Tab-separated table of C-alpha atoms and ligand atoms in Angstrom:
chain	number	residue	atom	x	y	z
A	1	MET	CA	22.175	-11.570	15.077
A	2	ALA	CA	21.572	-7.902	15.760
A	3	SER	CA	24.175	-5.612	14.335
A	4	SER	CA	24.421	-2.400	16.234
A	5	SER	CA	25.352	-0.389	13.164
A	6	ARG	CA	22.020	-1.154	11.521
A	7	SER	CA	19.955	1.995	11.401
A	8	GLN	CA	16.599	2.236	13.120
A	9	PHE	CA	13.633	4.473	13.225
A	10	THR	CA	14.260	7.063	15.902
A	11	SER	CA	10.846	7.015	17.557
A	12	ARG	CA	7.704	4.943	17.649
A	13	PHE	CA	5.798	7.834	16.113
A	14	GLY	CA	8.353	7.988	13.326
A	15	PHE	CA	7.949	4.291	12.682
A	16	ILE	CA	4.164	4.438	12.693
A	17	MET	CA	4.299	7.288	10.223
A	18	ALA	CA	6.741	5.413	8.000
A	19	ALA	CA	4.789	2.152	8.107
A	20	ALA	CA	1.530	4.042	7.646
A	21	GLY	CA	3.290	5.970	4.901
A	22	SER	CA	4.042	2.689	3.168
A	23	ALA	CA	0.476	1.546	3.634
A	24	VAL	CA	-1.229	4.767	2.596
A	25	GLY	CA	-0.757	5.439	-1.072
A	26	LEU	CA	-2.315	4.807	-4.438
A	27	GLY	CA	-3.958	1.716	-2.988
A	28	ASN	CA	-6.135	3.927	-0.835
A	29	VAL	CA	-6.935	6.706	-3.219
A	30	TRP	CA	-6.793	4.953	-6.579
A	31	GLY	CA	-7.221	1.221	-5.890
A	32	PHE	CA	-9.814	1.121	-3.149
A	33	PRO	CA	-12.360	3.643	-4.493
A	34	THR	CA	-12.084	2.190	-8.008
A	35	GLN	CA	-12.649	-1.322	-6.723
A	36	ALA	CA	-15.511	-0.193	-4.514
A	37	ALA	CA	-17.124	1.614	-7.426
A	38	SER	CA	-16.814	-1.411	-9.710
A	39	ASN	CA	-17.861	-4.000	-7.121
A	40	GLY	CA	-21.126	-2.758	-5.743
A	41	GLY	CA	-19.990	0.030	-3.400
A	42	ALA	CA	-21.080	-0.655	0.154
A	43	VAL	CA	-20.866	-4.440	-0.189
A	44	PHE	CA	-17.242	-4.135	-1.186
A	45	LEU	CA	-16.615	-1.773	1.712
A	46	ILE	CA	-18.037	-4.275	4.214
A	47	VAL	CA	-16.089	-7.246	2.863
A	48	TYR	CA	-12.960	-5.124	2.688
A	49	LEU	CA	-13.265	-4.068	6.340
A	50	LEU	CA	-13.726	-7.698	7.337
A	51	MET	CA	-10.629	-8.684	5.375
A	52	VAL	CA	-8.535	-5.999	7.046
A	53	PHE	CA	-9.685	-6.952	10.494
A	54	LEU	CA	-9.735	-10.736	10.119
A	55	LEU	CA	-6.738	-11.299	7.870
A	56	ALA	CA	-4.551	-8.316	7.212
A	57	PHE	CA	-4.085	-7.133	10.794
A	58	PRO	CA	-2.933	-10.497	12.205
A	59	MET	CA	-0.671	-10.873	9.187
A	60	LEU	CA	0.824	-7.461	9.752
A	61	VAL	CA	1.793	-8.482	13.284
A	62	ALA	CA	3.368	-11.663	11.887
A	63	GLU	CA	5.438	-9.836	9.271
A	64	LEU	CA	6.653	-7.127	11.627
A	65	THR	CA	7.615	-9.712	14.239
A	66	ILE	CA	9.669	-11.850	11.835
A	67	GLY	CA	11.483	-8.764	10.619
A	68	ARG	CA	12.296	-7.455	14.041
A	69	TYR	CA	13.465	-10.858	15.167
A	70	GLY	CA	15.726	-11.272	12.162
A	71	GLN	CA	17.145	-7.737	12.317
A	72	ALA	CA	18.030	-8.055	8.663
A	73	ASN	CA	16.689	-8.008	5.120
A	74	SER	CA	13.738	-10.292	4.476
A	75	ILE	CA	15.770	-13.168	3.034
A	76	ARG	CA	17.860	-13.391	6.174
A	77	SER	CA	14.958	-12.733	8.553
A	78	PHE	CA	12.942	-15.635	7.168
A	79	ARG	CA	15.987	-17.833	7.478
A	80	ALA	CA	16.348	-16.836	11.132
A	81	ALA	CA	12.781	-18.000	11.779
A	82	TRP	CA	13.593	-21.444	10.373
A	83	PRO	CA	17.350	-22.043	10.354
A	84	LYS	CA	16.986	-25.606	9.041
A	85	GLY	CA	14.830	-24.588	6.110
A	86	LYS	CA	17.453	-22.437	4.502
A	87	VAL	CA	16.453	-23.043	0.910
A	88	PRO	CA	12.663	-22.581	1.140
A	89	MET	CA	13.069	-19.527	3.370
A	90	MET	CA	15.559	-17.921	1.016
A	91	ALA	CA	13.269	-18.672	-1.890
A	92	LEU	CA	10.381	-16.998	-0.070
A	93	GLY	CA	12.479	-13.893	0.540
A	94	ILE	CA	13.639	-13.774	-3.047
A	95	VAL	CA	10.149	-14.202	-4.478
A	96	GLY	CA	8.891	-11.477	-2.137
A	97	MET	CA	11.639	-9.187	-3.338
A	98	ILE	CA	10.761	-9.837	-6.986
A	99	VAL	CA	7.064	-9.195	-6.392
A	100	ALA	CA	7.853	-5.948	-4.563
A	101	SER	CA	9.891	-4.850	-7.587
A	102	LEU	CA	7.116	-5.791	-10.006
A	103	ILE	CA	4.564	-3.866	-7.968
A	104	LEU	CA	6.829	-0.856	-8.078
A	105	SER	CA	7.050	-1.162	-11.847
A	106	PHE	CA	3.329	-0.498	-12.301
A	107	TYR	CA	3.051	1.754	-9.269
A	108	GLY	CA	5.607	4.096	-10.815
A	109	ILE	CA	3.434	4.482	-13.908
A	110	VAL	CA	0.335	5.481	-11.951
A	111	ALA	CA	2.340	7.729	-9.649
A	112	GLY	CA	3.733	9.328	-12.809
A	113	TRP	CA	0.178	10.214	-13.822
A	114	LEU	CA	-0.154	11.948	-10.468
A	115	MET	CA	2.942	13.979	-11.266
A	116	GLY	CA	1.380	14.894	-14.592
A	117	SER	CA	-1.837	16.025	-12.939
A	118	PHE	CA	0.173	17.987	-10.406
A	119	ALA	CA	2.165	19.826	-13.057
A	120	GLU	CA	-0.951	20.458	-15.104
A	121	SER	CA	-2.761	22.014	-12.132
A	122	GLY	CA	0.298	24.199	-11.579
A	123	LEU	CA	0.277	25.374	-15.201
A	124	THR	CA	-3.468	26.036	-15.024
A	125	LEU	CA	-2.850	28.133	-11.954
A	126	ILE	CA	-0.511	30.421	-13.868
A	127	GLY	CA	-2.835	30.592	-16.871
A	128	MET	CA	-1.035	28.063	-19.087
A	129	LYS	CA	-3.665	25.342	-19.198
A	130	GLN	CA	-3.067	24.689	-22.897
A	131	GLN	CA	0.617	23.938	-22.406
A	132	GLY	CA	-0.219	21.471	-19.665
A	133	LEU	CA	-2.480	19.315	-21.778
A	134	TRP	CA	0.296	16.948	-22.876
A	135	LEU	CA	0.866	16.014	-19.243
A	136	THR	CA	-2.615	14.653	-18.726
A	137	THR	CA	-3.284	13.189	-22.165
A	138	TYR	CA	-2.507	9.514	-22.525
A	139	SER	CA	0.583	8.842	-24.617
A	140	VAL	CA	3.565	6.512	-24.432
A	141	PRO	CA	6.216	9.277	-24.254
A	142	ARG	CA	4.301	11.088	-21.520
A	143	ASN	CA	3.902	7.870	-19.494
A	144	LEU	CA	7.605	7.161	-19.894
A	145	VAL	CA	8.826	10.614	-18.914
A	146	LEU	CA	6.586	10.832	-15.851
A	147	MET	CA	7.353	7.298	-14.678
A	148	ILE	CA	11.097	7.903	-14.934
A	149	ALA	CA	10.783	11.184	-13.048
A	150	PHE	CA	8.911	9.475	-10.244
A	151	MET	CA	11.338	6.562	-10.083
A	152	LEU	CA	14.346	8.879	-9.898
A	153	LEU	CA	12.796	10.712	-6.965
A	154	THR	CA	12.120	7.415	-5.197
A	155	MET	CA	15.687	6.269	-5.812
A	156	TYR	CA	17.005	9.513	-4.426
A	157	VAL	CA	15.148	9.118	-1.121
A	158	VAL	CA	16.044	5.435	-0.708
A	159	ARG	CA	19.697	6.160	-1.332
A	160	ASN	CA	19.683	8.382	1.738
A	161	GLY	CA	18.683	5.510	4.021
A	162	VAL	CA	16.019	4.748	6.555
A	163	ALA	CA	15.967	7.287	9.309
A	164	GLN	CA	16.893	10.371	7.328
A	165	GLY	CA	15.033	9.566	4.153
A	166	ILE	CA	11.871	7.694	4.927
A	167	GLU	CA	11.033	8.948	8.365
A	168	LYS	CA	11.518	12.613	7.579
A	169	TRP	CA	9.107	12.606	4.665
A	170	SER	CA	6.444	10.532	6.321
A	171	THR	CA	6.194	12.278	9.664
A	172	ARG	CA	5.718	15.725	8.256
A	173	LEU	CA	3.319	15.123	5.449
A	174	MET	CA	0.965	12.329	6.375
A	175	PRO	CA	-1.045	14.432	8.839
A	176	VAL	CA	-1.490	17.225	6.285
A	177	LEU	CA	-2.841	14.784	3.719
A	178	PHE	CA	-5.379	13.480	6.189
A	179	VAL	CA	-6.753	16.953	6.911
A	180	LEU	CA	-6.973	17.891	3.237
A	181	PHE	CA	-8.956	14.737	2.532
A	182	ILE	CA	-11.508	15.631	5.153
A	183	VAL	CA	-11.888	19.177	3.835
A	184	LEU	CA	-12.367	17.948	0.258
A	185	THR	CA	-14.868	15.339	1.382
A	186	LEU	CA	-16.916	18.008	3.116
A	187	TYR	CA	-16.762	20.138	-0.027
A	188	ILE	CA	-17.936	17.380	-2.345
A	189	PHE	CA	-20.946	16.717	-0.111
A	190	THR	CA	-22.243	20.188	-0.920
A	191	GLN	CA	-22.406	19.400	-4.656
A	192	ASP	CA	-25.356	18.117	-6.689
A	193	GLY	CA	-25.244	14.399	-7.311
A	194	ALA	CA	-23.072	13.608	-4.293
A	195	LEU	CA	-25.896	11.902	-2.460
A	196	GLU	CA	-26.226	9.235	-5.111
A	197	GLY	CA	-22.551	8.327	-4.684
A	198	LEU	CA	-22.853	8.346	-0.934
A	199	LYS	CA	-25.770	5.938	-1.177
A	200	MET	CA	-23.813	3.591	-3.368
A	201	TYR	CA	-20.915	3.684	-0.907
A	202	LEU	CA	-22.845	3.252	2.313
A	203	VAL	CA	-26.097	1.405	1.544
A	204	PRO	CA	-25.319	-2.229	0.737
A	205	ASP	CA	-27.025	-4.128	-2.029
A	206	PHE	CA	-26.266	-7.729	-1.113
A	207	SER	CA	-27.264	-9.041	-4.513
A	208	GLN	CA	-23.848	-7.758	-5.606
A	209	LEU	CA	-22.008	-10.121	-3.283
A	210	THR	CA	-20.003	-12.618	-5.348
A	211	PRO	CA	-17.081	-14.951	-4.571
A	212	GLY	CA	-14.955	-12.865	-6.934
A	213	LEU	CA	-15.620	-9.869	-4.746
A	214	ALA	CA	-14.050	-11.563	-1.722
A	215	VAL	CA	-10.889	-12.335	-3.703
A	216	SER	CA	-10.657	-8.732	-4.882
A	217	ALA	CA	-11.253	-7.395	-1.376
A	218	MET	CA	-8.600	-9.709	0.056
A	219	GLY	CA	-6.058	-8.681	-2.580
A	220	GLN	CA	-6.893	-5.041	-2.004
A	221	ALA	CA	-6.498	-5.397	1.770
A	222	PHE	CA	-3.060	-7.008	1.384
A	223	PHE	CA	-2.037	-4.433	-1.171
A	224	SER	CA	-3.187	-1.557	0.966
A	225	LEU	CA	-1.367	-2.762	4.068
A	226	SER	CA	1.778	-3.533	2.021
A	227	LEU	CA	1.624	-7.215	2.988
A	228	GLY	CA	2.944	-10.304	1.278
A	229	VAL	CA	5.891	-8.543	-0.338
A	230	CYS	CA	8.300	-8.395	2.596
A	231	VAL	CA	7.882	-4.632	2.991
A	232	MET	CA	6.634	-4.973	6.540
A	233	THR	CA	9.282	-7.592	7.407
A	234	THR	CA	11.912	-5.182	6.165
A	235	TYR	CA	10.434	-2.242	8.074
A	236	GLY	CA	10.027	-4.475	11.137
A	237	SER	CA	13.768	-5.020	11.098
A	238	TYR	CA	14.268	-1.301	11.675
A	239	LEU	CA	11.848	-1.269	14.601
A	240	PRO	CA	13.345	-0.734	18.082
A	241	LYS	CA	13.056	-3.732	20.399
A	242	ASN	CA	11.012	-1.908	23.001
A	243	THR	CA	8.104	-1.233	20.653
A	244	ASN	CA	4.805	-2.961	21.282
A	245	ILE	CA	4.209	-4.680	17.937
A	246	PRO	CA	0.500	-5.601	18.200
A	247	LYS	CA	-0.380	-2.077	19.285
A	248	THR	CA	1.754	-0.475	16.575
A	249	ALA	CA	0.296	-2.789	13.924
A	250	ALA	CA	-3.227	-1.918	15.053
A	251	GLN	CA	-2.486	1.779	14.726
A	252	VAL	CA	-1.011	1.370	11.266
A	253	ALA	CA	-3.998	-0.710	10.124
A	254	LEU	CA	-6.370	1.854	11.568
A	255	ILE	CA	-4.711	4.799	9.852
A	256	ASP	CA	-4.587	2.994	6.520
A	257	THR	CA	-8.192	1.869	6.678
A	258	GLY	CA	-9.289	5.310	7.843
A	259	VAL	CA	-7.644	6.938	4.836
A	260	ALA	CA	-9.130	4.384	2.425
A	261	PHE	CA	-12.560	4.916	3.940
A	262	ILE	CA	-12.335	8.683	3.638
A	263	ALA	CA	-10.968	8.433	0.105
A	264	GLY	CA	-14.034	6.389	-0.832
A	265	LEU	CA	-16.244	8.907	0.925
A	266	MET	CA	-14.760	11.583	-1.304
A	267	ILE	CA	-14.319	9.774	-4.602
A	268	LEU	CA	-17.594	7.873	-4.996
A	269	PRO	CA	-19.685	11.011	-4.477
A	270	ALA	CA	-17.218	12.922	-6.690
A	271	MET	CA	-17.871	10.398	-9.449
A	272	PHE	CA	-21.574	11.081	-9.375
A	273	VAL	CA	-21.031	14.821	-9.137
A	274	ALA	CA	-18.854	14.577	-12.259
A	275	LYS	CA	-21.528	12.501	-13.972
A	276	HIS	CA	-24.109	15.096	-12.985
A	277	ASN	CA	-21.879	17.722	-14.606
A	278	GLY	CA	-21.734	15.796	-17.862
A	279	VAL	CA	-18.489	13.832	-17.505
A	280	GLU	CA	-18.820	10.290	-18.852
A	281	ILE	CA	-18.180	7.857	-16.026
A	282	PHE	CA	-20.345	4.835	-16.785
A	283	SER	CA	-20.998	3.015	-20.039
A	284	ASP	CA	-24.560	2.421	-21.223
A	285	SER	CA	-24.573	-0.949	-19.492
A	286	GLY	CA	-23.712	0.733	-16.198
A	287	ALA	CA	-20.113	-0.533	-16.017
A	288	LEU	CA	-17.287	1.855	-15.200
A	289	LEU	CA	-15.516	3.304	-18.210
A	290	ASN	CA	-11.701	3.180	-18.004
A	291	SER	CA	-11.465	2.148	-14.397
A	292	ASP	CA	-7.655	2.524	-14.368
A	293	THR	CA	-7.863	6.213	-15.046
A	294	LEU	CA	-11.184	6.896	-13.314
A	295	VAL	CA	-9.633	8.808	-10.447
A	296	PHE	CA	-7.674	10.941	-12.882
A	297	THR	CA	-10.915	11.992	-14.562
A	298	VAL	CA	-12.983	12.461	-11.444
A	299	LEU	CA	-10.546	14.481	-9.371
A	300	PRO	CA	-9.764	17.173	-11.957
A	301	ALA	CA	-13.507	17.451	-12.620
A	302	MET	CA	-13.972	18.107	-8.930
A	303	PHE	CA	-11.254	20.756	-8.856
A	304	ASP	CA	-12.715	22.409	-11.961
A	305	SER	CA	-16.065	22.685	-10.218
A	306	MET	CA	-14.455	24.775	-7.493
A	307	GLY	CA	-13.772	27.693	-9.792
A	308	MET	CA	-10.713	29.881	-9.265
A	309	ILE	CA	-9.512	28.179	-6.122
A	310	GLY	CA	-9.789	24.723	-7.741
A	311	ALA	CA	-6.426	24.789	-9.511
A	312	PHE	CA	-4.759	25.811	-6.278
A	313	VAL	CA	-6.428	23.027	-4.292
A	314	GLY	CA	-5.509	20.660	-7.138
A	315	VAL	CA	-1.843	21.567	-6.855
A	316	ILE	CA	-1.794	20.905	-3.129
A	317	PHE	CA	-3.814	17.737	-3.409
A	318	PHE	CA	-1.675	16.189	-6.139
A	319	LEU	CA	1.500	17.221	-4.376
A	320	LEU	CA	0.418	15.472	-1.200
A	321	MET	CA	-0.663	12.432	-3.184
A	322	ILE	CA	2.714	12.247	-4.897
A	323	ILE	CA	4.328	12.233	-1.499
A	324	ALA	CA	1.919	9.570	-0.233
A	325	ALA	CA	2.775	7.458	-3.284
A	326	MET	CA	6.442	8.095	-2.686
A	327	THR	CA	6.377	6.930	0.950
A	328	SER	CA	4.928	3.695	-0.484
A	329	SER	CA	7.325	3.371	-3.397
A	330	ILE	CA	10.344	3.886	-1.175
A	331	SER	CA	9.166	1.031	1.022
A	332	MET	CA	8.960	-1.232	-2.042
A	333	LEU	CA	12.405	-0.266	-3.281
A	334	GLU	CA	13.829	-0.710	0.213
A	335	VAL	CA	13.061	-4.461	0.070
A	336	PRO	CA	15.416	-5.395	-2.803
A	337	VAL	CA	17.916	-2.706	-1.821
A	338	SER	CA	18.265	-4.045	1.730
A	339	CYS	CA	18.632	-7.592	0.350
A	340	VAL	CA	21.299	-6.630	-2.140
A	341	THR	CA	23.303	-4.389	0.177
A	342	GLU	CA	23.385	-6.994	2.941
A	343	GLU	CA	23.615	-10.206	0.944
A	344	LEU	CA	25.892	-9.071	-1.872
A	345	LYS	CA	27.715	-6.392	0.103
A	346	LEU	CA	27.019	-3.722	-2.468
A	347	SER	CA	27.025	-0.075	-1.374
A	348	ARG	CA	23.604	1.521	-0.939
A	349	THR	CA	24.168	3.886	-3.823
A	350	LYS	CA	25.174	1.110	-6.212
A	351	ALA	CA	22.290	-1.107	-5.116
A	352	VAL	CA	19.798	1.716	-5.647
A	353	LEU	CA	21.187	2.449	-9.102
A	354	VAL	CA	21.207	-1.165	-10.267
A	355	ILE	CA	17.810	-2.145	-8.890
A	356	GLY	CA	16.173	1.171	-9.759
A	357	GLY	CA	17.536	0.761	-13.282
A	358	ILE	CA	16.079	-2.725	-13.631
A	359	ILE	CA	12.685	-1.587	-12.348
A	360	ILE	CA	12.647	1.369	-14.738
A	361	ALA	CA	13.381	-1.045	-17.604
A	362	ILE	CA	10.503	-3.338	-16.593
A	363	SER	CA	8.221	-0.367	-16.150
A	364	ALA	CA	9.157	0.980	-19.586
A	365	THR	CA	8.291	-2.402	-21.083
A	366	ILE	CA	4.866	-2.189	-19.470
A	367	VAL	CA	4.366	1.354	-20.749
A	368	CYS	CA	5.180	0.284	-24.295
A	369	ASN	CA	2.829	-2.720	-24.140
A	370	PHE	CA	0.240	-1.123	-21.965
A	371	GLN	CA	-2.892	-2.986	-23.027
A	372	LEU	CA	-1.171	-6.317	-22.791
A	373	LEU	CA	0.851	-5.916	-19.610
A	374	PHE	CA	-0.503	-3.257	-17.273
A	375	GLY	CA	-3.624	-5.059	-16.051
A	376	ALA	CA	-1.874	-8.419	-16.215
A	377	VAL	CA	1.003	-7.350	-13.942
A	378	ILE	CA	-1.431	-5.833	-11.445
A	379	GLN	CA	-3.480	-9.021	-11.463
A	380	LEU	CA	-0.458	-11.286	-11.120
A	381	THR	CA	1.095	-9.345	-8.252
A	382	THR	CA	-1.815	-8.090	-6.194
A	383	VAL	CA	-4.487	-10.716	-6.733
A	384	TYR	CA	-2.263	-13.806	-6.746
A	385	SER	CA	1.286	-13.251	-5.532
A	386	GLN	CA	0.612	-11.093	-2.488
A	387	PRO	CA	-2.005	-13.377	-0.907
A	388	ILE	CA	0.045	-16.502	-1.733
A	389	ILE	CA	3.226	-15.100	-0.206
A	390	ALA	CA	1.205	-13.892	2.765
A	391	LEU	CA	-0.153	-17.430	3.132
A	392	LEU	CA	3.364	-18.861	3.147
A	393	ILE	CA	4.391	-16.309	5.767
A	394	THR	CA	1.440	-17.258	8.014
A	395	LEU	CA	2.333	-20.921	7.648
A	396	THR	CA	5.907	-20.108	8.627
A	397	VAL	CA	4.851	-18.150	11.686
A	398	GLY	CA	2.048	-20.521	12.649
A	399	TRP	CA	3.693	-23.896	12.107
A	400	ILE	CA	7.421	-23.589	11.760
A	401	TRP	CA	8.747	-20.751	13.826
A	402	ASN	CA	9.357	-21.715	17.447
A	403	ARG	CA	6.577	-20.383	19.636
A	404	HIS	CA	8.884	-19.504	22.518
A	405	GLN	CA	10.951	-17.354	20.223
A	406	ILE	CA	7.860	-15.554	18.997
A	407	LEU	CA	6.730	-14.979	22.551
A	408	ALA	CA	10.143	-13.718	23.612
A	409	GLU	CA	10.322	-11.397	20.618
A	410	LEU	CA	6.899	-9.871	21.151
A	411	LYS	CA	7.393	-9.602	24.921
A	412	GLN	CA	10.287	-7.218	24.575
A	413	GLY	CA	7.927	-4.417	23.776
A	414	TYR	CA	4.894	-5.859	25.548
A	415	PRO	CA	5.950	-7.379	28.921
A	416	GLU	CA	2.430	-8.323	29.994
A	417	LEU	CA	1.794	-10.132	26.677
A	418	GLU	CA	1.320	-13.607	28.167
A	419	ASN	CA	-1.731	-12.500	30.116
A	420	SER	CA	-3.298	-10.593	27.267
A	421	TRP	CA	-6.217	-11.700	25.115
A	422	PHE	CA	-3.987	-11.064	22.129
A	423	TRP	CA	-1.629	-13.888	23.029
A	424	LYS	CA	-4.552	-16.208	23.783
A	425	ILE	CA	-5.937	-15.776	20.301
A	426	TRP	CA	-3.295	-14.700	17.850
A	427	PRO	CA	-0.912	-17.726	17.720
A	428	TRP	CA	-3.771	-20.133	17.031
A	429	TYR	CA	-5.445	-17.713	14.778
A	430	VAL	CA	-2.381	-17.312	12.579
A	431	ARG	CA	-1.771	-21.047	12.680
A	432	ILE	CA	-5.212	-22.239	11.714
A	433	ILE	CA	-7.814	-19.609	10.947
A	434	CYS	CA	-5.749	-17.343	8.687
A	435	PRO	CA	-4.638	-20.123	6.308
A	436	ILE	CA	-8.128	-21.630	6.184
A	437	LEU	CA	-9.768	-18.270	5.546
A	438	MET	CA	-7.309	-17.477	2.796
A	439	LEU	CA	-7.735	-20.820	1.102
A	440	MET	CA	-11.505	-20.463	1.349
A	441	VAL	CA	-11.432	-17.085	-0.297
A	442	PHE	CA	-9.233	-18.459	-3.053
A	443	PHE	CA	-11.188	-21.583	-3.796
A	444	THR	CA	-14.770	-20.420	-3.571
B	501	LIG	N1	0.197	-0.058	0.372
B	501	LIG	C1	0.574	0.757	-0.733
B	501	LIG	C2	-0.625	1.579	-1.198
B	501	LIG	O1	-1.699	1.430	-0.696
B	501	LIG	C3	1.106	-0.032	-1.872
B	501	LIG	C4	2.150	-1.020	-1.520
B	501	LIG	C5	1.985	-2.346	-1.846
B	501	LIG	C6	3.293	-0.616	-0.854
B	501	LIG	C7	2.944	-3.277	-1.529
B	501	LIG	C8	4.260	-1.538	-0.535
B	501	LIG	C9	4.077	-2.861	-0.880
B	501	LIG	O2	-0.494	2.368	-2.064
């Protein structure tokens, strides 16, 4: 099945950075802190960590393994895991590809806002704050222009292919982002009001624990680790055979969760600092105002509070965030592009143009019907589709895929696998516990 001409990541570090690059993105810095702030802070954090550890990590191993076994786009990889079930497996791959495209269509809008904030900080830096206002003020033309700009950049990188495009961006910039986060977190702690946010984030109030919270935390965990949309199956197919998948998956999960945790540590206190400085964050009833754009209010308020250096820090921060969003968006676009190039034998450039064009059209429709569609598409894809597809993937790995093949596949990068605790637990876990846990979360 393996075709030697298929490109691969050139090193394990490169792959970890690319997979972590897919995982780390708006989900960590926009999704997670917003959800934590609207769902009781620390309680959300605890449930989220449980979801990552109990569900997302084992699922990540499953997706990467299918992809590496199949050595092909997700449609073909699923089919390889169950050759007799051609139709259901193809359907799963196709649905995954559609969901990945839909996620990209709202992701591009939010990432466009980041580009707006970036450009505005740049203009502020050179004393042209007034001219930059359009970029950060909500309007349909502004949302359209920024979304298209972001999508074109994403298309450009994906056109250049795996090793050159994705790996190069991820390896260089991810570490820088991490360091900047830590510095900003330390800064925000020195500000008045930060303590209140820190308390909300770290001291649990269990009266806030609701069944709805578990569903949100599960969706957020799958979103953040790029699961249930065939991204990790696709990336797995570019993974060299001698890589230890469980270990690599653990590292990716750890990096992603670490970044989400630190983002929360920065943004929840920053919210209360902004509130302390007179920015409206909560309504009278205590609910969050405009949760979609919360981060885009709180962060500039934080940079403003830094005085002269703030605009400069803002430029760097937003630039790094754009890149983090881009290493995620390229992974989403890679799913349909790899399917179309391999299944329909289209050239990479053509595939990128056609699929990118379709996604831009969908995204533009959302922009023009924002109230109606934006929240609905997010809900449909992240709360329902991702966990359901992930469930179908666990069922495939747990019940259908031949266990000897799984063992043989994993052993290539982990020769002592059979004697490890991982192999004693994981196959049963994916077979029984994961589906039950997911169904429980859904139906309680
Ligand atoms: N994990 C990415 C983030 O946190 C988003 C994403 C979802 C990427 C699904 C790929 C697939 O921003």
